[in-house]
mmCIF file of C-alpha atoms in Angstrom:
data_model
loop_
_atom_site.group_PDB
_atom_site.id
_atom_site.type_symbol
_atom_site.label_atom_id
_atom_site.label_comp_id
_atom_site.label_asym_id
_atom_site.label_seq_id
_atom_site.Cartn_x
_atom_site.Cartn_y
_atom_site.Cartn_z
ATOM 1 C CA UNK A 1 -26.239 -46.778 17.913
ATOM 2 C CA UNK A 2 -28.105 -46.003 14.701
ATOM 3 C CA UNK A 3 -28.821 -48.863 12.314
ATOM 4 C CA UNK A 4 -29.337 -47.567 8.785
ATOM 5 C CA UNK A 5 -27.429 -44.938 6.842
ATOM 6 C CA UNK A 6 -30.307 -43.687 4.711
ATOM 7 C CA UNK A 7 -31.609 -40.106 4.912
ATOM 8 C CA UNK A 8 -33.336 -40.580 8.279
ATOM 9 C CA UNK A 9 -30.307 -42.213 9.919
ATOM 10 C CA UNK A 10 -27.880 -39.660 8.495
ATOM 11 C CA UNK A 11 -30.098 -36.715 9.468
ATOM 12 C CA UNK A 12 -30.556 -38.081 12.981
ATOM 13 C CA UNK A 13 -26.816 -38.562 13.450
ATOM 14 C CA UNK A 14 -26.148 -35.039 12.211
ATOM 15 C CA UNK A 15 -28.870 -33.561 14.440
ATOM 16 C CA UNK A 16 -27.076 -34.989 17.500
ATOM 17 C CA UNK A 17 -23.921 -32.998 16.742
ATOM 18 C CA UNK A 18 -22.889 -31.005 19.795
ATOM 19 C CA UNK A 19 -24.683 -33.246 22.287
ATOM 20 C CA UNK A 20 -21.414 -34.663 23.590
ATOM 21 C CA UNK A 21 -22.448 -38.207 22.730
ATOM 22 C CA UNK A 22 -20.496 -40.970 21.082
ATOM 23 C CA UNK A 23 -22.523 -42.300 18.168
ATOM 24 C CA UNK A 24 -22.144 -45.415 16.021
ATOM 25 C CA UNK A 25 -23.865 -45.294 12.614
ATOM 26 C CA UNK A 26 -24.095 -48.785 11.126
ATOM 27 C CA UNK A 27 -24.809 -49.289 7.414
ATOM 28 C CA UNK A 28 -24.367 -52.485 5.426
ATOM 29 C CA UNK A 29 -23.521 -50.632 2.207
ATOM 30 C CA UNK A 30 -19.863 -49.705 1.665
ATOM 31 C CA UNK A 31 -18.774 -46.164 2.436
ATOM 32 C CA UNK A 32 -18.163 -45.277 -1.220
ATOM 33 C CA UNK A 33 -21.844 -45.864 -2.028
ATOM 34 C CA UNK A 34 -22.863 -43.614 0.852
ATOM 35 C CA UNK A 35 -20.494 -40.911 -0.370
ATOM 36 C CA UNK A 36 -21.719 -41.182 -3.980
ATOM 37 C CA UNK A 37 -25.169 -42.806 -4.009
ATOM 38 C CA UNK A 38 -26.347 -44.098 -7.385
ATOM 39 C CA UNK A 39 -29.212 -42.347 -9.163
ATOM 40 C CA UNK A 40 -32.481 -43.972 -8.054
ATOM 41 C CA UNK A 41 -34.944 -41.823 -10.000
ATOM 42 C CA UNK A 42 -36.863 -40.579 -6.989
ATOM 43 C CA UNK A 43 -37.526 -36.861 -6.654
ATOM 44 C CA UNK A 44 -38.291 -35.713 -3.103
ATOM 45 C CA UNK A 45 -40.856 -32.944 -2.620
ATOM 46 C CA UNK A 46 -39.394 -31.078 0.336
ATOM 47 C CA UNK A 47 -41.617 -28.831 2.420
ATOM 48 C CA UNK A 48 -40.362 -25.478 3.703
ATOM 49 C CA UNK A 49 -39.980 -27.082 7.123
ATOM 50 C CA UNK A 50 -37.782 -29.840 5.708
ATOM 51 C CA UNK A 51 -35.634 -27.321 3.831
ATOM 52 C CA UNK A 52 -35.168 -25.407 7.096
ATOM 53 C CA UNK A 53 -34.177 -28.632 8.873
ATOM 54 C CA UNK A 54 -31.676 -29.584 6.166
ATOM 55 C CA UNK A 55 -30.277 -26.060 6.352
ATOM 56 C CA UNK A 56 -29.726 -26.359 10.119
ATOM 57 C CA UNK A 57 -28.024 -29.716 9.577
ATOM 58 C CA UNK A 58 -25.617 -28.192 7.056
ATOM 59 C CA UNK A 59 -26.892 -30.418 4.247
ATOM 60 C CA UNK A 60 -28.779 -27.845 2.183
ATOM 61 C CA UNK A 61 -25.567 -25.935 1.481
ATOM 62 C CA UNK A 62 -24.099 -29.130 0.007
ATOM 63 C CA UNK A 63 -26.677 -29.217 -2.802
ATOM 64 C CA UNK A 64 -25.991 -27.699 -6.201
ATOM 65 C CA UNK A 65 -28.460 -25.049 -7.474
ATOM 66 C CA UNK A 66 -29.215 -27.211 -10.511
ATOM 67 C CA UNK A 67 -30.391 -30.023 -8.193
ATOM 68 C CA UNK A 68 -33.282 -27.924 -6.858
ATOM 69 C CA UNK A 69 -36.527 -27.397 -8.806
ATOM 70 C CA UNK A 70 -39.347 -25.183 -7.506
ATOM 71 C CA UNK A 71 -42.755 -26.755 -6.935
ATOM 72 C CA UNK A 72 -45.116 -23.825 -7.471
ATOM 73 C CA UNK A 73 -48.495 -25.520 -7.676
ATOM 74 C CA UNK A 74 -50.080 -28.967 -7.469
ATOM 75 C CA UNK A 75 -53.219 -30.306 -9.097
ATOM 76 C CA UNK A 76 -55.251 -33.487 -8.831
ATOM 77 C CA UNK A 77 -57.053 -34.903 -11.879
ATOM 78 C CA UNK A 78 -59.651 -37.649 -11.965
ATOM 79 C CA UNK A 79 -60.443 -39.985 -14.847
ATOM 80 C CA UNK A 80 -61.250 -38.436 -18.218
ATOM 81 C CA UNK A 81 -62.417 -35.151 -16.686
ATOM 82 C CA UNK A 82 -60.433 -32.007 -17.426
ATOM 83 C CA UNK A 83 -61.499 -30.577 -14.047
ATOM 84 C CA UNK A 84 -58.646 -30.232 -11.570
ATOM 85 C CA UNK A 85 -58.459 -29.644 -7.836
ATOM 86 C CA UNK A 86 -55.523 -27.256 -7.464
ATOM 87 C CA UNK A 87 -53.334 -26.198 -4.549
ATOM 88 C CA UNK A 88 -51.141 -23.126 -4.681
ATOM 89 C CA UNK A 89 -49.457 -20.580 -2.433
ATOM 90 C CA UNK A 90 -52.219 -17.961 -2.494
ATOM 91 C CA UNK A 91 -52.433 -16.220 0.871
ATOM 92 C CA UNK A 92 -49.265 -17.820 2.222
ATOM 93 C CA UNK A 93 -46.696 -15.216 1.265
ATOM 94 C CA UNK A 94 -44.550 -17.894 -0.401
ATOM 95 C CA UNK A 95 -43.730 -18.251 -4.090
ATOM 96 C CA UNK A 96 -43.674 -22.054 -4.057
ATOM 97 C CA UNK A 97 -45.219 -25.006 -2.256
ATOM 98 C CA UNK A 98 -41.833 -26.636 -1.832
ATOM 99 C CA UNK A 99 -38.693 -27.835 -3.578
ATOM 100 C CA UNK A 100 -38.035 -30.954 -5.628
ATOM 101 C CA UNK A 101 -34.596 -32.515 -5.111
ATOM 102 C CA UNK A 102 -33.282 -35.910 -6.293
ATOM 103 C CA UNK A 103 -33.170 -38.417 -3.468
ATOM 104 C CA UNK A 104 -29.585 -39.461 -4.190
ATOM 105 C CA UNK A 105 -28.438 -35.822 -3.993
ATOM 106 C CA UNK A 106 -30.059 -35.414 -0.568
ATOM 107 C CA UNK A 107 -28.357 -38.584 0.657
ATOM 108 C CA UNK A 108 -25.033 -37.345 -0.676
ATOM 109 C CA UNK A 109 -25.513 -33.943 0.971
ATOM 110 C CA UNK A 110 -26.332 -35.500 4.348
ATOM 111 C CA UNK A 111 -23.311 -37.789 4.121
ATOM 112 C CA UNK A 112 -21.079 -34.807 3.416
ATOM 113 C CA UNK A 113 -22.638 -32.990 6.388
ATOM 114 C CA UNK A 114 -21.582 -35.736 8.845
ATOM 115 C CA UNK A 115 -18.037 -35.896 7.494
ATOM 116 C CA UNK A 116 -15.636 -35.278 10.377
ATOM 117 C CA UNK A 117 -18.391 -34.945 12.973
ATOM 118 C CA UNK A 118 -16.819 -35.330 16.434
ATOM 119 C CA UNK A 119 -17.841 -38.471 18.302
ATOM 120 C CA UNK A 120 -19.401 -40.158 15.252
ATOM 121 C CA UNK A 121 -18.092 -43.596 14.261
ATOM 122 C CA UNK A 122 -19.226 -44.754 10.817
ATOM 123 C CA UNK A 123 -19.358 -48.542 10.500
ATOM 124 C CA UNK A 124 -20.019 -49.602 6.913
ATOM 125 C CA UNK A 125 -19.928 -52.739 4.806
ATOM 126 C CA UNK A 126 -21.498 -54.983 7.431
ATOM 127 C CA UNK A 127 -25.046 -55.690 8.521
ATOM 128 C CA UNK A 128 -26.649 -56.451 11.853
ATOM 129 C CA UNK A 129 -27.037 -60.078 12.888
ATOM 130 C CA UNK A 130 -28.684 -59.643 16.283
ATOM 131 C CA UNK A 131 -30.048 -56.879 18.495
ATOM 132 C CA UNK A 132 -31.170 -57.003 22.087
ATOM 133 C CA UNK A 133 -32.137 -54.473 24.726
ATOM 134 C CA UNK A 134 -32.882 -54.416 28.420
ATOM 135 C CA UNK A 135 -33.088 -51.760 31.102
ATOM 136 C CA UNK A 136 -29.309 -51.558 31.311
ATOM 137 C CA UNK A 137 -28.787 -50.773 27.624
ATOM 138 C CA UNK A 138 -28.770 -52.135 24.082
ATOM 139 C CA UNK A 139 -26.449 -54.558 22.325
ATOM 140 C CA UNK A 140 -25.855 -55.201 18.632
ATOM 141 C CA UNK A 141 -23.946 -58.100 17.148
ATOM 142 C CA UNK A 142 -22.720 -57.257 13.660
ATOM 143 C CA UNK A 143 -22.558 -59.724 10.788
ATOM 144 C CA UNK A 144 -18.761 -59.666 11.029
ATOM 145 C CA UNK A 145 -18.908 -60.771 14.683
ATOM 146 C CA UNK A 146 -18.236 -57.465 16.428
ATOM 147 C CA UNK A 147 -20.409 -56.651 19.435
ATOM 148 C CA UNK A 148 -21.401 -53.066 20.284
ATOM 149 C CA UNK A 149 -23.103 -51.761 23.413
ATOM 150 C CA UNK A 150 -24.881 -48.440 23.848
ATOM 151 C CA UNK A 151 -27.451 -46.681 25.980
ATOM 152 C CA UNK A 152 -29.855 -46.299 23.041
ATOM 153 C CA UNK A 153 -30.528 -48.205 19.819
ATOM 154 C CA UNK A 154 -32.261 -46.369 16.956
ATOM 155 C CA UNK A 155 -33.601 -48.306 13.963
ATOM 156 C CA UNK A 156 -33.596 -46.474 10.629
ATOM 157 C CA UNK A 157 -33.275 -49.551 8.411
ATOM 158 C CA UNK A 158 -36.237 -49.320 5.989
ATOM 159 C CA UNK A 159 -39.944 -50.063 6.142
ATOM 160 C CA UNK A 160 -39.187 -53.799 6.374
ATOM 161 C CA UNK A 161 -36.906 -53.181 9.330
ATOM 162 C CA UNK A 162 -35.138 -56.284 10.625
ATOM 163 C CA UNK A 163 -34.266 -54.385 13.803
ATOM 164 C CA UNK A 164 -37.929 -53.572 14.423
ATOM 165 C CA UNK A 165 -38.772 -57.247 14.039
ATOM 166 C CA UNK A 166 -36.041 -58.349 16.461
ATOM 167 C CA UNK A 167 -37.254 -55.791 18.974
ATOM 168 C CA UNK A 168 -40.647 -57.512 18.851
ATOM 169 C CA UNK A 169 -42.494 -54.450 17.530
ATOM 170 C CA UNK A 170 -45.350 -55.431 15.239
ATOM 171 C CA UNK A 171 -46.243 -53.332 12.214
ATOM 172 C CA UNK A 172 -49.198 -52.837 9.929
ATOM 173 C CA UNK A 173 -47.844 -53.947 6.532
ATOM 174 C CA UNK A 174 -49.811 -53.452 3.328
ATOM 175 C CA UNK A 175 -48.327 -54.998 0.185
ATOM 176 C CA UNK A 176 -50.386 -53.320 -2.503
ATOM 177 C CA UNK A 177 -49.689 -55.608 -5.462
ATOM 178 C CA UNK A 178 -48.803 -52.546 -7.510
ATOM 179 C CA UNK A 179 -45.503 -51.051 -8.541
ATOM 180 C CA UNK A 180 -44.263 -47.565 -9.272
ATOM 181 C CA UNK A 181 -42.102 -46.824 -12.297
ATOM 182 C CA UNK A 182 -40.068 -43.616 -12.329
ATOM 183 C CA UNK A 183 -38.447 -41.997 -15.381
ATOM 184 C CA UNK A 184 -36.954 -38.591 -16.115
ATOM 185 C CA UNK A 185 -38.562 -37.204 -19.260
ATOM 186 C CA UNK A 186 -37.967 -34.008 -21.251
ATOM 187 C CA UNK A 187 -41.097 -32.811 -23.050
ATOM 188 C CA UNK A 188 -42.260 -30.293 -25.613
ATOM 189 C CA UNK A 189 -44.672 -28.379 -23.361
ATOM 190 C CA UNK A 190 -43.992 -26.137 -20.348
ATOM 191 C CA UNK A 191 -45.053 -27.581 -16.984
ATOM 192 C CA UNK A 192 -44.915 -24.089 -15.360
ATOM 193 C CA UNK A 193 -43.714 -25.615 -12.101
ATOM 194 C CA UNK A 194 -46.999 -27.484 -11.618
ATOM 195 C CA UNK A 195 -47.057 -31.019 -10.219
ATOM 196 C CA UNK A 196 -49.901 -33.221 -11.405
ATOM 197 C CA UNK A 197 -51.385 -36.321 -9.796
ATOM 198 C CA UNK A 198 -53.781 -37.965 -12.238
ATOM 199 C CA UNK A 199 -55.977 -40.764 -10.912
ATOM 200 C CA UNK A 200 -56.965 -42.041 -14.314
ATOM 201 C CA UNK A 201 -59.131 -45.110 -14.803
ATOM 202 C CA UNK A 202 -56.852 -48.135 -14.516
ATOM 203 C CA UNK A 203 -53.665 -46.188 -13.732
ATOM 204 C CA UNK A 204 -52.211 -43.427 -11.595
ATOM 205 C CA UNK A 205 -49.673 -41.149 -13.212
ATOM 206 C CA UNK A 206 -47.863 -38.195 -11.690
ATOM 207 C CA UNK A 207 -45.657 -35.559 -13.285
ATOM 208 C CA UNK A 208 -43.221 -33.731 -11.018
ATOM 209 C CA UNK A 209 -41.807 -30.530 -12.564
ATOM 210 C CA UNK A 210 -38.025 -30.335 -12.921
ATOM 211 C CA UNK A 211 -35.685 -27.777 -14.434
ATOM 212 C CA UNK A 212 -34.994 -27.411 -18.162
ATOM 213 C CA UNK A 213 -38.503 -28.437 -19.278
ATOM 214 C CA UNK A 214 -38.190 -31.897 -17.794
ATOM 215 C CA UNK A 215 -40.411 -33.876 -15.434
ATOM 216 C CA UNK A 216 -40.188 -36.957 -13.291
ATOM 217 C CA UNK A 217 -42.875 -39.294 -14.639
ATOM 218 C CA UNK A 218 -44.254 -41.627 -11.967
ATOM 219 C CA UNK A 219 -46.568 -44.340 -13.247
ATOM 220 C CA UNK A 220 -48.372 -46.775 -10.922
ATOM 221 C CA UNK A 221 -49.946 -49.974 -12.237
ATOM 222 C CA UNK A 222 -50.241 -53.635 -11.325
ATOM 223 C CA UNK A 223 -46.734 -55.003 -10.850
ATOM 224 C CA UNK A 224 -46.872 -57.255 -13.919
ATOM 225 C CA UNK A 225 -47.847 -54.361 -16.181
ATOM 226 C CA UNK A 226 -45.049 -52.199 -14.826
ATOM 227 C CA UNK A 227 -42.477 -54.908 -15.445
ATOM 228 C CA UNK A 228 -43.601 -55.215 -19.070
ATOM 229 C CA UNK A 229 -43.379 -51.458 -19.602
ATOM 230 C CA UNK A 230 -39.959 -51.276 -17.959
ATOM 231 C CA UNK A 231 -38.642 -53.785 -20.502
ATOM 232 C CA UNK A 232 -39.377 -51.430 -23.427
ATOM 233 C CA UNK A 233 -36.567 -49.533 -25.092
ATOM 234 C CA UNK A 234 -36.327 -45.824 -24.251
ATOM 235 C CA UNK A 235 -38.047 -44.680 -27.437
ATOM 236 C CA UNK A 236 -41.030 -46.991 -27.029
ATOM 237 C CA UNK A 237 -41.276 -46.194 -23.328
ATOM 238 C CA UNK A 238 -41.292 -42.441 -24.023
ATOM 239 C CA UNK A 239 -44.091 -42.902 -26.549
ATOM 240 C CA UNK A 240 -46.045 -45.000 -24.037
ATOM 241 C CA UNK A 241 -45.705 -42.393 -21.286
ATOM 242 C CA UNK A 242 -46.764 -39.673 -23.746
ATOM 243 C CA UNK A 243 -49.871 -41.700 -24.617
ATOM 244 C CA UNK A 244 -50.729 -42.505 -21.035
ATOM 245 C CA UNK A 245 -50.415 -38.841 -20.092
ATOM 246 C CA UNK A 246 -52.654 -37.916 -23.020
ATOM 247 C CA UNK A 247 -49.849 -35.757 -24.501
ATOM 248 C CA UNK A 248 -50.713 -33.001 -22.004
ATOM 249 C CA UNK A 249 -47.097 -31.823 -22.162
ATOM 250 C CA UNK A 250 -46.531 -32.823 -25.763
ATOM 251 C CA UNK A 251 -44.136 -35.540 -26.830
ATOM 252 C CA UNK A 252 -41.943 -37.073 -24.128
ATOM 253 C CA UNK A 253 -38.784 -39.131 -24.315
ATOM 254 C CA UNK A 254 -36.878 -40.975 -21.600
ATOM 255 C CA UNK A 255 -33.396 -39.767 -20.648
ATOM 256 C CA UNK A 256 -33.022 -41.549 -17.289
ATOM 257 C CA UNK A 257 -34.626 -44.685 -15.913
ATOM 258 C CA UNK A 258 -36.847 -46.570 -15.662
ATOM 259 C CA UNK A 259 -36.628 -47.407 -11.961
ATOM 260 C CA UNK A 260 -39.233 -49.792 -10.550
ATOM 261 C CA UNK A 261 -40.386 -49.948 -6.915
ATOM 262 C CA UNK A 262 -43.007 -52.419 -5.621
ATOM 263 C CA UNK A 263 -45.430 -50.513 -3.403
ATOM 264 C CA UNK A 264 -45.990 -51.336 0.245
ATOM 265 C CA UNK A 265 -46.949 -49.194 3.219
ATOM 266 C CA UNK A 266 -46.071 -49.840 6.856
ATOM 267 C CA UNK A 267 -46.969 -48.356 10.216
ATOM 268 C CA UNK A 268 -45.270 -49.636 13.366
ATOM 269 C CA UNK A 269 -47.536 -50.407 16.334
ATOM 270 C CA UNK A 270 -45.006 -48.633 18.542
ATOM 271 C CA UNK A 271 -42.192 -46.222 17.772
ATOM 272 C CA UNK A 272 -40.247 -47.111 20.905
ATOM 273 C CA UNK A 273 -39.307 -50.037 23.109
ATOM 274 C CA UNK A 274 -36.933 -50.522 26.043
ATOM 275 C CA UNK A 275 -33.779 -48.559 25.161
ATOM 276 C CA UNK A 276 -34.803 -48.412 21.502
ATOM 277 C CA UNK A 277 -36.655 -46.170 19.035
ATOM 278 C CA UNK A 278 -37.771 -46.271 15.393
ATOM 279 C CA UNK A 279 -37.375 -43.414 12.910
ATOM 280 C CA UNK A 280 -37.834 -42.966 9.177
ATOM 281 C CA UNK A 281 -39.502 -45.758 7.231
ATOM 282 C CA UNK A 282 -38.865 -48.179 10.093
ATOM 283 C CA UNK A 283 -41.543 -46.207 11.960
ATOM 284 C CA UNK A 284 -43.814 -45.097 9.096
ATOM 285 C CA UNK A 285 -43.547 -46.197 5.472
ATOM 286 C CA UNK A 286 -45.853 -43.879 3.540
ATOM 287 C CA UNK A 287 -47.516 -44.380 0.171
ATOM 288 C CA UNK A 288 -45.658 -42.077 -2.257
ATOM 289 C CA UNK A 289 -48.839 -40.460 -3.569
ATOM 290 C CA UNK A 290 -48.745 -37.645 -0.993
ATOM 291 C CA UNK A 291 -44.947 -37.221 -1.221
ATOM 292 C CA UNK A 292 -44.690 -36.900 2.571
ATOM 293 C CA UNK A 293 -42.665 -39.975 3.486
ATOM 294 C CA UNK A 294 -39.298 -38.208 3.484
ATOM 295 C CA UNK A 295 -40.670 -35.152 5.265
ATOM 296 C CA UNK A 296 -42.215 -37.264 8.025
ATOM 297 C CA UNK A 297 -39.008 -39.252 8.410
ATOM 298 C CA UNK A 298 -36.955 -36.082 8.697
ATOM 299 C CA UNK A 299 -39.418 -34.629 11.189
ATOM 300 C CA UNK A 300 -39.319 -37.753 13.359
ATOM 301 C CA UNK A 301 -35.520 -37.802 13.359
ATOM 302 C CA UNK A 302 -35.395 -34.135 14.357
ATOM 303 C CA UNK A 303 -37.960 -34.652 17.135
ATOM 304 C CA UNK A 304 -36.071 -37.545 18.705
ATOM 305 C CA UNK A 305 -32.711 -35.778 18.381
ATOM 306 C CA UNK A 306 -34.035 -32.666 20.123
ATOM 307 C CA UNK A 307 -35.340 -34.699 23.058
ATOM 308 C CA UNK A 308 -32.032 -36.566 23.370
ATOM 309 C CA UNK A 309 -29.914 -33.409 23.189
ATOM 310 C CA UNK A 310 -32.024 -31.748 25.869
ATOM 311 C CA UNK A 311 -31.620 -34.801 28.115
ATOM 312 C CA UNK A 312 -27.862 -34.930 27.486
ATOM 313 C CA UNK A 313 -27.437 -31.257 28.394
ATOM 314 C CA UNK A 314 -29.292 -31.841 31.686
ATOM 315 C CA UNK A 315 -27.334 -35.009 32.412
ATOM 316 C CA UNK A 316 -30.499 -37.116 32.249
ATOM 317 C CA UNK A 317 -30.924 -40.579 30.771
ATOM 318 C CA UNK A 318 -31.027 -40.214 26.962
ATOM 319 C CA UNK A 319 -33.093 -43.420 26.660
ATOM 320 C CA UNK A 320 -35.489 -43.122 29.572
ATOM 321 C CA UNK A 321 -38.941 -44.593 29.107
ATOM 322 C CA UNK A 322 -40.451 -41.125 29.640
ATOM 323 C CA UNK A 323 -38.341 -39.590 26.871
ATOM 324 C CA UNK A 324 -39.135 -42.397 24.442
ATOM 325 C CA UNK A 325 -42.860 -42.236 25.248
ATOM 326 C CA UNK A 326 -42.806 -38.489 24.561
ATOM 327 C CA UNK A 327 -41.160 -39.100 21.201
ATOM 328 C CA UNK A 328 -43.707 -41.755 20.306
ATOM 329 C CA UNK A 329 -46.650 -39.542 21.255
ATOM 330 C CA UNK A 330 -45.372 -36.556 19.266
ATOM 331 C CA UNK A 331 -44.519 -38.560 16.163
ATOM 332 C CA UNK A 332 -47.763 -40.526 16.247
ATOM 333 C CA UNK A 333 -49.721 -37.273 16.377
ATOM 334 C CA UNK A 334 -47.728 -35.976 13.389
ATOM 335 C CA UNK A 335 -47.921 -39.155 11.322
ATOM 336 C CA UNK A 336 -51.128 -41.059 11.996
ATOM 337 C CA UNK A 337 -53.638 -38.586 10.505
ATOM 338 C CA UNK A 338 -51.732 -38.179 7.226
ATOM 339 C CA UNK A 339 -51.032 -41.924 7.026
ATOM 340 C CA UNK A 340 -54.723 -42.769 7.511
ATOM 341 C CA UNK A 341 -55.827 -39.976 5.189
ATOM 342 C CA UNK A 342 -53.496 -41.194 2.462
ATOM 343 C CA UNK A 343 -54.957 -44.692 2.706
ATOM 344 C CA UNK A 344 -58.471 -43.317 2.315
ATOM 345 C CA UNK A 345 -57.402 -41.192 -0.649
ATOM 346 C CA UNK A 346 -55.622 -44.026 -2.443
ATOM 347 C CA UNK A 347 -58.462 -46.431 -1.706
ATOM 348 C CA UNK A 348 -61.068 -44.091 -3.134
ATOM 349 C CA UNK A 349 -59.129 -42.947 -6.198
ATOM 350 C CA UNK A 350 -58.010 -46.405 -7.292
ATOM 351 C CA UNK A 351 -61.448 -47.982 -6.851
ATOM 352 C CA UNK A 352 -62.987 -48.511 -10.290
ATOM 353 C CA UNK A 353 -66.516 -49.442 -9.171
ATOM 354 C CA UNK A 354 -69.267 -47.092 -10.457
ATOM 355 C CA UNK A 355 -70.180 -45.802 -6.996
ATOM 356 C CA UNK A 356 -66.535 -44.991 -6.242
ATOM 357 C CA UNK A 357 -66.152 -43.124 -9.540
ATOM 358 C CA UNK A 358 -69.114 -40.939 -8.633
ATOM 359 C CA UNK A 359 -67.677 -40.316 -5.162
ATOM 360 C CA UNK A 360 -64.309 -39.405 -6.675
ATOM 361 C CA UNK A 361 -65.838 -36.694 -8.848
ATOM 362 C CA UNK A 362 -68.005 -35.384 -6.018
ATOM 363 C CA UNK A 363 -65.106 -35.221 -3.555
ATOM 364 C CA UNK A 364 -62.858 -33.230 -5.873
ATOM 365 C CA UNK A 365 -65.557 -30.751 -6.840
ATOM 366 C CA UNK A 366 -66.713 -30.281 -3.238
ATOM 367 C CA UNK A 367 -63.153 -29.558 -2.132
ATOM 368 C CA UNK A 368 -62.618 -27.107 -4.973
ATOM 369 C CA UNK A 369 -65.672 -25.107 -3.879
ATOM 370 C CA UNK A 370 -64.302 -24.664 -0.348
ATOM 371 C CA UNK A 371 -61.378 -22.188 -0.275
ATOM 372 C CA UNK A 372 -60.532 -23.083 3.334
ATOM 373 C CA UNK A 373 -60.000 -26.710 2.317
ATOM 374 C CA UNK A 374 -57.580 -25.727 -0.444
ATOM 375 C CA UNK A 375 -55.711 -23.322 1.827
ATOM 376 C CA UNK A 376 -55.421 -25.870 4.640
ATOM 377 C CA UNK A 377 -54.084 -28.572 2.318
ATOM 378 C CA UNK A 378 -51.671 -26.115 0.735
ATOM 379 C CA UNK A 379 -50.277 -25.171 4.138
ATOM 380 C CA UNK A 380 -49.913 -28.834 5.059
ATOM 381 C CA UNK A 381 -48.047 -29.474 1.807
ATOM 382 C CA UNK A 382 -45.722 -26.587 2.576
ATOM 383 C CA UNK A 383 -45.125 -26.968 6.301
ATOM 384 C CA UNK A 384 -45.866 -30.547 7.426
#
């Protein structure tokens, strides 16, 4: 049983195709919203590894060419300085760091990929009231009263996972008191496929390059400030984003959005329990600044699915404690360093004290002088 029909849950279900298992995918949203998810403004920076995974799952072929924008280079700016710490594909043999794809298009593609999958039962329009597990198996009571039993329960129901809580798995939860506002903006200048993360004084603003001389503008401020900006009409909001970005791409205007998301990060103390596992944001809810949340979620889903398929082929227990411990160890090794590193980065580059400002400048310039640092980060951006 998989609780949660977001990208991680859908990808996990699809990755189990051919394992000979009967799978229940439970999602409280109705099926029509899964088939045609609404636009949510989020652009996902997919690594080459994630693109390869989506290709194997049959989801990449479901995307339209116009949904995919190349990410050729990334740069980090600090304060009023024009100096940038840049990452590119030099020495990698690739022509781009990754691909930018709208989140709702990825969800739609994954949903299409599971359509007609043998052994998969899609249960939509109802939530989960109760979960319980023991050594014999797992049991879920749905909000509509139905009771389901399975050998393994997998939670993929968001960073504030109710399933995780009922399983008794604690999590490190950081509510940051800040919100992210996302808008799609055409602009006069050419972004040249370069993504920018600007840790300005008092704000963080990112520009993600999209097709047709458009960008996804991502502004992070205190939640109250974001709410006030989101209430502006599209013309005033476009002018405000242009000003806050110092007109680096010329005049901007809003054609889609704004979408507002309060920021919180989570990291589960365990990724597994008796007859249960956590994937996606239920396991690790990343800060969006590094754009690796989706990629980590996809990687975790693929890791667990591979272990389960191998066990099924051998006739072994697909929810043995050894298998689940292996999954937890692998995913913790993949996720903990980047999760901790992101916290350090965000902490340093949003700290406005004089000493922190000096450290911010010094860190960027030191990294820029070390080619191996740039190359290592570029490879992580591409392949993580």
